[in-house]
Coordinates of C-alpha atoms and ligand atoms in Angstrom, one line a residue:
M22 CA -6.8 5.6 -1.0
V23 CA -9.9 4.2 -2.1
L24 CA -13.9 5.6 -1.9
C25 CA -16.3 3.4 -1.5
T26 CA -20.4 3.7 -1.8
A27 CA -22.4 1.7 0.8
Q28 CA -22.7 -1.1 -1.9
E29 CA -18.4 -0.7 -2.8
A30 CA -17.8 -1.3 0.8
R31 CA -20.3 -4.3 1.4
D32 CA -18.6 -6.3 -1.8
L33 CA -14.7 -5.9 -0.7
D34 CA -16.2 -7.3 2.8
R35 CA -18.0 -10.0 1.0
Y36 CA -14.8 -10.9 -1.2
T37 CA -12.5 -10.5 1.9
I38 CA -14.7 -13.0 4.2
E39 CA -16.2 -15.6 1.1
V40 CA -13.0 -15.4 -0.8
L41 CA -10.0 -14.9 1.0
G42 CA -11.6 -16.2 3.8
M43 CA -10.7 -13.9 6.4
P44 CA -13.4 -14.5 9.1
G45 CA -15.7 -11.2 9.7
A46 CA -15.3 -11.6 12.9
A47 CA -11.2 -10.6 12.7
L48 CA -12.3 -7.4 10.8
M49 CA -14.9 -6.3 13.1
E50 CA -12.0 -6.8 16.0
N51 CA -9.6 -4.8 14.3
A52 CA -12.0 -2.2 13.3
G53 CA -12.8 -1.7 17.0
Q54 CA -9.6 -2.3 17.9
N55 CA -7.8 0.8 15.8
A56 CA -10.9 2.7 17.1
T57 CA -10.5 2.7 20.2
R58 CA -6.6 3.2 19.9
M59 CA -7.9 6.6 17.9
L60 CA -9.7 7.1 20.7
L61 CA -6.8 6.4 23.7
K62 CA -4.3 8.7 22.0
R63 CA -6.8 11.6 22.5
F64 CA -7.5 10.9 25.9
S65 CA -4.3 9.8 28.6
E66 CA -6.3 8.9 31.3
A67 CA -9.2 6.3 31.9
K68 CA -12.5 8.3 31.3
R69 CA -16.2 7.0 31.1
A70 CA -17.6 6.3 28.0
V71 CA -21.2 5.3 26.8
V72 CA -21.7 3.4 23.2
L73 CA -24.5 3.1 21.8
S74 CA -24.8 0.0 19.3
G75 CA -27.5 -0.9 16.7
T76 CA -28.2 -4.8 15.8
G77 CA -26.0 -4.6 12.8
N78 CA -22.1 -4.8 12.4
N79 CA -21.5 -1.1 12.9
G80 CA -23.2 -2.1 16.8
G81 CA -20.8 -5.1 16.8
D82 CA -17.7 -2.5 16.3
G83 CA -19.3 -1.2 19.0
F84 CA -19.2 -3.4 21.1
V85 CA -15.3 -4.5 20.5
V86 CA -14.8 -0.5 21.4
A87 CA -16.6 -0.8 24.8
R88 CA -14.9 -4.1 25.6
S89 CA -11.3 -2.8 24.8
L90 CA -12.2 0.6 26.3
F91 CA -13.1 -1.6 29.6
S92 CA -9.6 -3.4 29.5
A93 CA -7.6 -0.5 29.6
G94 CA -9.7 0.8 32.9
W95 CA -12.5 2.9 31.5
K96 CA -15.9 3.0 32.9
V97 CA -18.0 2.0 30.0
S98 CA -22.0 1.3 29.8
V99 CA -23.4 0.1 26.3
W100 CA -27.1 1.2 25.4
V101 CA -28.7 -1.7 22.5
S102 CA -30.7 -0.1 19.7
G103 CA -32.8 -3.4 19.3
Q104 CA -32.7 -7.6 20.7
V105 CA -30.4 -10.0 20.6
E106 CA -32.2 -11.7 18.2
K107 CA -31.7 -9.3 15.5
M108 CA -28.2 -9.4 16.0
S109 CA -25.7 -10.1 13.1
L110 CA -23.8 -13.1 13.8
E111 CA -20.5 -11.0 14.9
T112 CA -21.8 -8.5 16.4
R113 CA -24.1 -11.3 18.8
A114 CA -20.7 -12.9 19.4
F115 CA -19.1 -9.6 20.4
Y116 CA -22.0 -9.1 22.6
Q117 CA -21.8 -11.9 24.7
V118 CA -18.0 -11.4 25.1
C119 CA -19.0 -7.5 26.7
R120 CA -21.6 -9.9 28.7
N121 CA -19.6 -12.6 30.0
M122 CA -17.1 -9.5 30.9
G123 CA -19.4 -7.9 33.0
L124 CA -20.1 -5.1 31.3
A125 CA -23.3 -3.4 31.8
V126 CA -25.6 -3.8 28.2
S127 CA -28.7 -2.5 29.0
F128 CA -31.5 -2.2 26.0
F129 CA -33.3 0.8 24.5
D130 CA -36.8 0.8 22.9
G131 CA -37.8 4.5 24.1
D132 CA -38.9 3.8 27.6
R133 CA -36.1 4.5 29.6
K134 CA -34.9 7.8 28.4
E135 CA -34.2 9.3 32.0
E136 CA -31.6 6.6 32.7
L137 CA -30.0 6.7 29.2
L138 CA -29.8 10.7 29.1
T139 CA -28.5 10.9 32.2
D140 CA -25.7 8.3 31.3
L141 CA -25.0 10.6 28.3
Q142 CA -24.7 13.1 30.4
K143 CA -21.8 11.9 32.8
A144 CA -20.0 10.2 30.0
D145 CA -16.9 11.9 28.6
V146 CA -17.2 10.3 25.4
V147 CA -20.1 8.6 23.6
V148 CA -19.6 5.8 21.0
D149 CA -21.7 6.3 17.8
A150 CA -22.1 2.4 16.6
L151 CA -25.7 2.7 16.2
L152 CA -25.7 2.8 11.8
G153 CA -23.0 2.5 9.3
T154 CA -22.7 1.2 5.9
G155 CA -26.5 -0.2 6.5
V156 CA -28.6 2.8 7.0
R157 CA -31.4 2.9 4.8
G158 CA -33.8 5.8 4.6
A159 CA -34.9 8.1 7.3
L160 CA -33.9 6.8 10.5
R161 CA -36.8 4.8 12.4
E162 CA -37.1 4.5 16.3
P163 CA -35.5 4.1 18.5
V164 CA -32.7 5.1 16.6
R165 CA -33.6 8.0 16.1
C166 CA -34.9 8.8 19.6
M167 CA -31.0 8.1 20.8
V168 CA -29.2 10.1 18.3
Q169 CA -31.3 13.3 19.4
M170 CA -30.6 12.2 22.8
V171 CA -27.2 12.3 22.0
N172 CA -27.1 15.9 20.4
E173 CA -29.2 17.0 23.3
A174 CA -27.0 15.5 26.1
E175 CA -23.7 17.4 23.7
P176 CA -21.3 15.4 25.6
G177 CA -17.7 16.3 25.9
F178 CA -16.8 14.1 23.0
V179 CA -18.4 11.8 20.2
L180 CA -16.6 9.0 18.5
A181 CA -18.3 8.1 15.3
L182 CA -17.8 4.4 13.7
D183 CA -17.7 4.7 10.2
A184 CA -19.8 7.2 9.3
P185 CA -22.3 9.5 12.4
T186 CA -25.7 7.7 12.4
G187 CA -28.3 9.5 10.6
V188 CA -26.0 10.4 7.2
D189 CA -26.4 8.5 4.0
T190 CA -23.3 7.2 3.6
D191 CA -23.4 7.5 -0.3
T192 CA -25.2 10.8 -0.5
G193 CA -24.1 12.6 2.5
A194 CA -28.1 13.6 3.2
I195 CA -28.8 13.8 6.6
L196 CA -32.0 11.2 7.3
G197 CA -33.7 13.6 9.7
E198 CA -31.1 13.7 12.4
A199 CA -27.7 13.0 12.6
I200 CA -24.7 12.8 15.3
Q201 CA -22.5 15.4 15.4
A202 CA -19.1 13.8 15.8
D203 CA -16.0 15.3 17.0
L204 CA -14.2 12.2 15.4
T205 CA -15.1 9.7 12.8
V206 CA -12.8 6.7 12.2
S207 CA -13.2 5.0 9.0
F208 CA -13.0 1.6 8.1
A209 CA -11.1 0.2 5.6
T210 CA -11.5 3.4 2.9
W211 CA -13.3 6.6 2.9
K212 CA -16.9 6.5 2.6
W213 CA -18.5 9.7 0.1
C214 CA -20.6 11.4 3.4
H215 CA -17.2 11.7 4.5
Y216 CA -16.8 14.0 1.6
L217 CA -20.4 15.4 0.7
L218 CA -22.2 18.0 2.1
P219 CA -23.8 18.3 4.5
A220 CA -22.7 15.0 5.9
S221 CA -19.3 15.6 5.9
E222 CA -20.2 18.6 8.3
F223 CA -21.2 16.1 10.9
C224 CA -18.2 14.1 11.0
G225 CA -15.7 16.3 12.4
E226 CA -12.0 15.0 11.7
V227 CA -12.2 12.0 9.7
R228 CA -9.7 9.4 10.4
V229 CA -9.3 6.1 7.9
V230 CA -8.2 3.0 9.5
D231 CA -6.5 -0.6 8.4
I232 CA -9.4 -3.3 9.5
G233 CA -6.6 -5.8 7.8
M234 CA -7.8 -6.0 5.0
P235 CA -5.9 -7.1 2.0
E236 CA -4.9 -5.1 -0.7
E237 CA -5.8 -7.9 -3.1
A238 CA -9.3 -7.4 -1.9
I239 CA -9.2 -3.8 -3.3
H240 CA -7.3 -4.9 -6.4
H241 CA -9.6 -7.3 -7.3
Q242 CA -13.1 -4.9 -6.6
P243 CA -11.4 -1.6 -7.3
P244 CA -13.9 0.9 -6.4
Q245 CA -14.4 3.9 -9.2
T246 CA -13.1 6.7 -6.6
W247 CA -10.2 7.7 -5.1
V248 CA -9.2 9.8 -2.7
N249 CA -6.4 12.2 -4.4
D250 CA -2.4 11.6 -2.7
P251 CA 1.3 11.2 -3.9
S252 CA 0.6 7.3 -4.4
L253 CA -1.5 7.7 -7.3
W254 CA 1.1 9.8 -9.5
H255 CA 4.5 10.2 -7.7
D256 CA 6.4 8.1 -9.7
H257 CA 5.5 11.3 -12.4
L258 CA 8.0 13.6 -10.0
T259 CA 10.7 12.9 -10.2
P260 CA 14.1 14.4 -9.7
R261 CA 15.3 16.3 -12.8
S262 CA 18.8 14.6 -14.7
P263 CA 21.3 16.6 -15.2
W264 CA 21.4 16.0 -18.7
S265 CA 18.0 17.2 -19.7
H266 CA 17.3 20.5 -21.5
K267 CA 14.5 23.2 -21.9
G268 CA 13.3 20.6 -25.0
T269 CA 13.2 17.8 -22.7
Y270 CA 10.2 19.5 -20.3
G271 CA 7.7 20.2 -23.6
H272 CA 6.5 23.8 -24.9
L273 CA 2.9 24.7 -23.8
L274 CA 0.8 27.6 -25.7
V275 CA -1.5 29.4 -23.3
L276 CA -4.3 31.2 -25.5
G277 CA -6.2 34.5 -23.2
G278 CA -5.5 37.6 -22.5
S279 CA -8.0 39.9 -24.2
K280 CA -8.3 43.6 -23.1
G281 CA -8.9 44.1 -19.3
M282 CA -7.5 40.5 -18.8
L283 CA -4.2 40.1 -19.3
G284 CA -3.5 39.2 -16.0
A285 CA -5.3 36.1 -16.5
A286 CA -2.9 34.3 -19.3
Y287 CA 0.2 35.9 -17.5
L288 CA -0.9 33.8 -14.3
S289 CA -1.2 31.0 -16.4
G290 CA 1.7 31.0 -18.1
M291 CA 4.4 32.1 -15.5
A292 CA 2.2 28.8 -13.1
A293 CA 3.5 27.0 -15.8
L294 CA 7.1 27.9 -15.9
K295 CA 6.9 27.3 -12.1
S296 CA 5.9 23.9 -12.7
G297 CA 8.5 22.7 -14.8
V298 CA 7.3 22.8 -18.3
G299 CA 10.3 24.3 -20.7
M300 CA 8.9 26.7 -22.6
V301 CA 5.7 28.6 -22.7
T302 CA 4.2 30.9 -25.3
I303 CA 1.1 33.2 -24.7
G304 CA -1.0 33.8 -27.6
V305 CA -3.0 37.1 -26.8
P306 CA -4.9 39.6 -28.9
H307 CA -2.5 41.5 -31.3
G308 CA -2.7 44.6 -29.6
Q309 CA -2.4 42.9 -26.5
E310 CA 1.3 41.7 -27.7
A311 CA 3.4 44.8 -26.5
S312 CA 1.9 44.9 -22.7
M313 CA 2.2 41.2 -22.4
A314 CA 5.8 41.4 -23.9
T315 CA 6.9 44.1 -21.0
K316 CA 5.1 41.9 -18.2
V317 CA 7.3 38.7 -19.2
T318 CA 10.9 37.6 -19.5
E319 CA 10.9 33.9 -19.2
A320 CA 7.8 33.3 -21.9
L321 CA 7.8 34.0 -25.3
V322 CA 4.5 36.1 -26.6
W323 CA 2.7 35.5 -29.6
G324 CA 0.0 38.4 -31.3
W325 CA -3.6 36.9 -33.0
P326 CA -5.4 38.7 -35.2
D327 CA -7.6 41.2 -33.4
E328 CA -8.9 44.1 -36.3
G329 CA -7.5 46.7 -33.6
S330 CA -9.9 45.7 -30.9
G331 CA -7.7 43.9 -28.2
L332 CA -10.0 40.9 -28.3
F333 CA -9.5 37.5 -30.2
I334 CA -11.7 37.6 -33.4
G335 CA -12.3 34.3 -35.4
D336 CA -9.5 34.3 -37.6
F337 CA -6.4 32.2 -36.7
P338 CA -3.1 33.7 -37.9
S339 CA -1.6 32.6 -41.6
D340 CA 1.2 30.8 -39.9
W341 CA -0.5 29.1 -37.3
E342 CA 0.1 25.7 -38.8
E343 CA 3.6 25.8 -38.2
R344 CA 3.7 27.8 -35.1
F345 CA 1.3 25.2 -33.7
S346 CA 3.4 22.0 -34.8
R347 CA 5.9 23.3 -31.8
F348 CA 3.2 22.9 -29.3
H349 CA 2.7 19.9 -26.8
V350 CA -0.3 21.1 -25.4
V351 CA -2.5 24.1 -25.5
T352 CA -4.5 25.4 -22.6
A353 CA -7.2 28.1 -23.8
G354 CA -9.2 30.1 -21.7
P355 CA -7.3 32.4 -19.2
G356 CA -8.6 36.0 -19.7
L357 CA -10.2 34.7 -23.3
G358 CA -13.0 37.0 -23.3
R359 CA -16.1 36.5 -25.9
F360 CA -16.0 37.7 -28.9
S361 CA -17.5 37.3 -32.7
G362 CA -16.9 34.1 -34.4
E363 CA -16.1 32.3 -31.3
K364 CA -17.9 29.3 -31.8
A365 CA -15.8 28.8 -35.0
W366 CA -12.7 29.9 -33.2
L367 CA -13.4 27.2 -30.8
E368 CA -14.1 24.5 -33.3
R369 CA -10.9 25.0 -35.2
L370 CA -9.1 24.7 -32.3
L371 CA -10.4 21.8 -31.4
H372 CA -9.4 20.6 -34.6
C373 CA -5.6 21.8 -34.8
T374 CA -4.5 21.0 -31.7
D375 CA -3.6 17.2 -31.9
G376 CA -2.1 17.0 -28.6
P377 CA -3.6 17.6 -25.3
L378 CA -6.2 20.6 -24.9
V379 CA -7.2 22.0 -21.4
L380 CA -10.5 24.5 -21.8
D381 CA -10.9 27.0 -18.8
A382 CA -12.9 30.3 -18.0
D383 CA -14.4 31.4 -21.6
A384 CA -13.3 28.5 -24.1
L385 CA -16.2 26.6 -21.3
N386 CA -18.7 29.5 -21.8
I387 CA -17.9 29.2 -25.3
L388 CA -17.9 25.5 -25.6
S389 CA -21.5 25.1 -23.5
S390 CA -22.9 26.3 -26.6
D391 CA -22.4 23.3 -28.5
L392 CA -20.9 20.2 -26.4
S393 CA -20.9 18.1 -29.7
M394 CA -17.8 20.0 -30.8
L395 CA -15.7 17.6 -28.7
Q396 CA -17.0 14.5 -30.0
F397 CA -14.2 13.7 -32.8
R398 CA -11.6 14.7 -30.9
K399 CA -9.0 12.2 -30.4
K400 CA -6.6 13.4 -27.8
P401 CA -7.0 14.2 -24.1
T402 CA -9.3 17.3 -23.6
I403 CA -9.7 19.0 -20.3
L404 CA -12.2 20.8 -18.8
T405 CA -11.5 22.9 -15.4
P406 CA -14.7 24.4 -15.3
H407 CA -15.9 26.1 -11.8
P408 CA -19.3 25.6 -10.1
G409 CA -20.9 28.4 -12.5
E410 CA -19.2 27.1 -15.6
M411 CA -20.5 23.4 -14.7
A412 CA -24.0 24.5 -14.3
R413 CA -23.5 26.2 -17.9
L414 CA -21.6 23.1 -19.6
I415 CA -24.8 21.0 -17.8
G416 CA -27.0 23.6 -19.0
G417 CA -28.4 23.2 -15.0
T418 CA -27.8 25.7 -12.2
V419 CA -25.2 25.8 -9.3
K420 CA -27.2 24.4 -6.8
D421 CA -27.7 21.7 -9.5
V422 CA -23.6 21.2 -9.4
E423 CA -23.0 21.1 -6.0
A424 CA -25.9 18.9 -4.8
S425 CA -23.8 15.9 -6.2
R426 CA -20.6 17.4 -7.7
H427 CA -19.4 13.6 -8.1
R428 CA -22.4 12.4 -10.2
V429 CA -22.6 15.6 -12.7
A430 CA -19.0 15.1 -13.1
K431 CA -18.8 11.8 -14.0
E432 CA -21.8 12.3 -16.4
L433 CA -20.0 14.5 -18.4
A434 CA -16.9 13.3 -18.7
E435 CA -19.0 10.1 -19.7
K436 CA -21.0 12.3 -22.1
T437 CA -18.0 14.3 -24.0
G438 CA -15.1 11.7 -23.3
A439 CA -13.1 14.4 -21.7
T440 CA -11.6 14.7 -18.5
I441 CA -13.0 16.9 -16.4
V442 CA -11.9 18.9 -13.3
L443 CA -14.4 20.1 -11.4
K444 CA -12.9 23.1 -8.9
G445 CA -14.8 23.8 -5.6
S446 CA -14.6 22.6 -1.7
F447 CA -13.5 19.7 -3.2
T448 CA -12.3 19.2 -6.4
V449 CA -13.6 16.3 -8.2
I450 CA -11.4 15.1 -11.6
A451 CA -14.2 12.7 -13.3
F452 CA -12.1 10.8 -16.2
P453 CA -14.5 9.8 -19.4
D454 CA -13.8 5.8 -18.3
G455 CA -16.1 6.0 -15.3
R456 CA -13.3 6.5 -12.7
Q457 CA -12.8 9.5 -10.4
V458 CA -10.4 11.2 -7.9
L459 CA -11.8 13.6 -5.1
N460 CA -9.2 16.5 -4.1
G461 CA -9.7 17.0 -0.3
T462 CA -6.5 19.7 -0.1
A463 CA -8.6 22.5 -0.9
S464 CA -7.9 25.7 1.0
P465 CA -10.0 28.9 1.4
A466 CA -6.9 30.6 0.3
L467 CA -7.8 30.0 -3.4
A468 CA -11.2 31.0 -3.7
K469 CA -9.7 34.0 -5.1
A470 CA -9.5 35.3 -8.4
G471 CA -6.8 34.2 -10.7
S472 CA -6.3 30.7 -8.5
G473 CA -8.3 28.9 -11.9
D474 CA -5.9 30.5 -14.0
V475 CA -2.6 29.1 -11.6
L476 CA -4.5 25.4 -12.0
T477 CA -4.7 26.2 -15.6
G478 CA -0.9 26.6 -15.7
V479 CA -0.3 23.9 -13.7
L480 CA -1.9 21.6 -15.5
G481 CA -1.0 22.4 -18.9
A482 CA 2.9 21.9 -17.7
F483 CA 2.5 18.4 -16.6
L484 CA 0.6 17.3 -19.5
A485 CA 3.5 18.9 -21.8
Q486 CA 5.7 17.2 -19.9
G487 CA 4.1 14.2 -21.2
I488 CA 2.7 13.3 -18.0
P489 CA -0.7 10.8 -19.1
V490 CA -4.1 12.8 -18.2
E491 CA -4.7 10.2 -15.0
S492 CA -1.9 11.3 -13.5
A493 CA -1.3 15.3 -14.3
A494 CA -4.9 16.1 -13.5
P495 CA -4.7 14.8 -10.2
M496 CA -1.2 16.2 -9.5
A497 CA -2.0 19.2 -10.3
V498 CA -5.3 19.8 -8.3
Y499 CA -2.9 18.5 -5.4
L500 CA 0.1 20.4 -6.1
H501 CA -1.8 23.4 -6.4
G502 CA -4.3 23.2 -2.9
M503 CA -1.0 22.6 -1.4
A504 CA 0.7 25.5 -2.7
G505 CA -2.3 27.6 -1.9
R506 CA -2.1 26.0 1.9
L507 CA 1.7 26.8 1.9
A508 CA 1.1 30.8 1.1
V509 CA -1.0 31.1 3.8
R510 CA 1.2 33.7 5.6
S511 CA -1.0 35.6 8.0
S512 CA -4.5 34.3 7.0
D513 CA -6.7 33.0 4.2
Y514 CA -7.8 36.3 3.4
S515 CA -5.0 37.7 1.9
V516 CA -3.4 34.7 -0.4
L517 CA -2.7 36.2 -4.1
A518 CA -2.9 33.9 -7.1
S519 CA 1.0 35.2 -7.6
E520 CA 1.7 34.3 -4.5
V521 CA 0.3 30.8 -4.8
I522 CA 2.5 30.8 -8.0
D523 CA 5.4 31.5 -5.9
N524 CA 4.6 28.6 -3.1
L525 CA 4.7 25.7 -6.5
G526 CA 8.2 25.0 -5.9
N527 CA 8.2 24.5 -2.4
A528 CA 4.8 22.1 -2.9
I529 CA 6.5 20.2 -5.6
H530 CA 9.7 19.7 -3.3
Q531 CA 7.6 18.8 -0.2
T532 CA 6.0 16.3 -2.0
L533 CA 9.7 14.9 -3.5
Ligands
LIG2 N1 -15.0 -3.6 5.3 C1 -16.2 -2.7 6.0 O1 -16.1 -1.7 5.7 C2 -16.1 -3.3 7.4 C3 -17.8 -2.7 8.0 N2 -18.0 -3.2 9.4 C4 -19.2 -2.5 10.0 O2 -20.5 -2.5 9.0 C5 -20.9 -1.6 8.8 C6 -22.1 -2.4 8.2 O3 -22.6 -3.2 8.6 P1 -24.1 -3.4 8.5 O4 -24.7 -4.7 9.0 O5 -24.1 -3.6 6.9 O6 -25.0 -2.7 8.4 P2 -25.1 -1.6 9.6 O7 -24.5 -2.0 10.8 O8 -24.5 0.0 9.2 O9 -26.6 -1.1 9.8 C7 -27.6 -2.3 9.7 C8 -28.4 -1.9 11.0 O10 -29.2 -1.1 10.9 C9 -30.6 -1.0 11.3 N3 -31.1 0.2 10.1 C10 -30.8 0.2 8.7 N4 -31.4 1.8 8.6 C11 -32.4 2.3 9.5 C12 -33.0 3.1 9.8 N5 -32.9 4.2 8.5 N6 -33.3 3.7 10.7 C13 -32.9 2.6 11.9 N7 -32.2 1.7 11.8 C14 -31.8 1.4 10.5 C15 -30.7 -2.5 9.9 O11 -32.1 -2.9 10.5 C16 -30.2 -2.9 10.7 O12 -29.9 -3.5 12.0 C17 -20.4 -0.8 8.6 O13 -20.3 0.7 8.4 C18 -18.9 -0.6 9.5 O14 -19.1 0.1 10.8 C19 -17.5 -4.0 10.4 O15 -17.7 -4.2 11.2 C20 -15.7 -4.2 9.2 C21 -15.5 -4.2 7.8
LIG3 K1 -22.0 4.8 13.3

């Protein structure tokens, strides 16, 4: 499912109407009908609705909804925020149909407040068709006043068409006032405001409805952003052939597990095994080797030089070349720690891994001292920062990151040529070519130490199985989020990272 900026939505609209020849009124009729269908699913018997229509096409959708509810036996009144002359062609046509059918249509220019407020207070449902993707800047009168009155009247149920009026559909900012909706029915595609804060908190539940826009339009004008769902990568999640063997599914090296942080590397390694990789080697500082070996049975353990400190040091083992040749993928970071010579160590690692390389946790903190280390990487490099690590990578603050997650991720991906998996309320996967995938299946259960280590292992496992990063990254993020939700027994508070690992199999099975 694609996610559009206002401009991308307009381009899709225009292509569908002007190139494919679909009448705009047909799209509007479909939009209104499907929005009405969503509403009638929630209200079995006829109710009383007030539809607030703008003079743009969002308003036109509103007139279609008004007429459809009226035909379904509802009591409907429509209030318009501007004059008929200002209406778009299609909107005017559907306005006229409402008039011809005898619907009560009133024009609000700010002076009939009492009447409008009474109407709103008597309504079971208010339909917000004032502004959609055409909003520009802070709300102007009388739209602002109408939005304020809706929020004051606190109606039982508010349906917003495409987006709640008062949110900036691209940035998610609030333009003065915004309608607090219970349900937002979005047309044809997701919009950024359905994901970004604070707008997403005004949307209520969001459902995307088809409006009869041919797939051809989306293929011809592909927006850069997709919302993660199995359709993007399910052909890589196939039942296993009986003739396969462990070699078929790759060998992953997990580097980390310094003194006191053994668990992070362990979680990563076990998550990888639960995600189907053939073999895992966990590389830990020499002093940790024995204790790691007691923790794992299914993974191999490789001790790195550590001068007895239990921490990594800048040197590589003498046999590293021979050993590295065995691994298809390396993930470095879970419990890696900080150590002297860390920068040279990371530089060497970037040089000697000629397969995909996943950098997480402290490997990212080491990298943030000099991003140019990535410039000569030929193979895929995937960075999996949480907001704090991202702030260090971009030399900013967590506030900068959270203000526009998708933009900072996109910029860093284009700057470094790496794939960025920016974890958080919704995880953004930004590819170096500018495309992005947003993942909404996060669950508060994952807001816990160790869940990042699990994701690193899942991602490394899919890459080691030969799944290209364009699919492996969204697949890992989606299944990790799903395993987090499946792991919730009693409440989000009490899910352990190891329980997420235990639920990876269920998540894969359910998605299969
Ligand atoms: N493919 C699709 O997504 C389809 C979308 N449809 C609907 O069309 C709207 C977008 O319509 P558009 O005419 O471009 O803009 P709006 O109706 O959202 O708003 C324009 C309208 O609002 C006034 N306005 C703009 N900014 C402000 C402001 N800050 N304060 C007050 N008034 C403002 C402007 O003057 C215009 O009058 C989309 O959201 C969908 O609902 C199609 O119906 C189907 C295909
Ligand atoms: K709206």
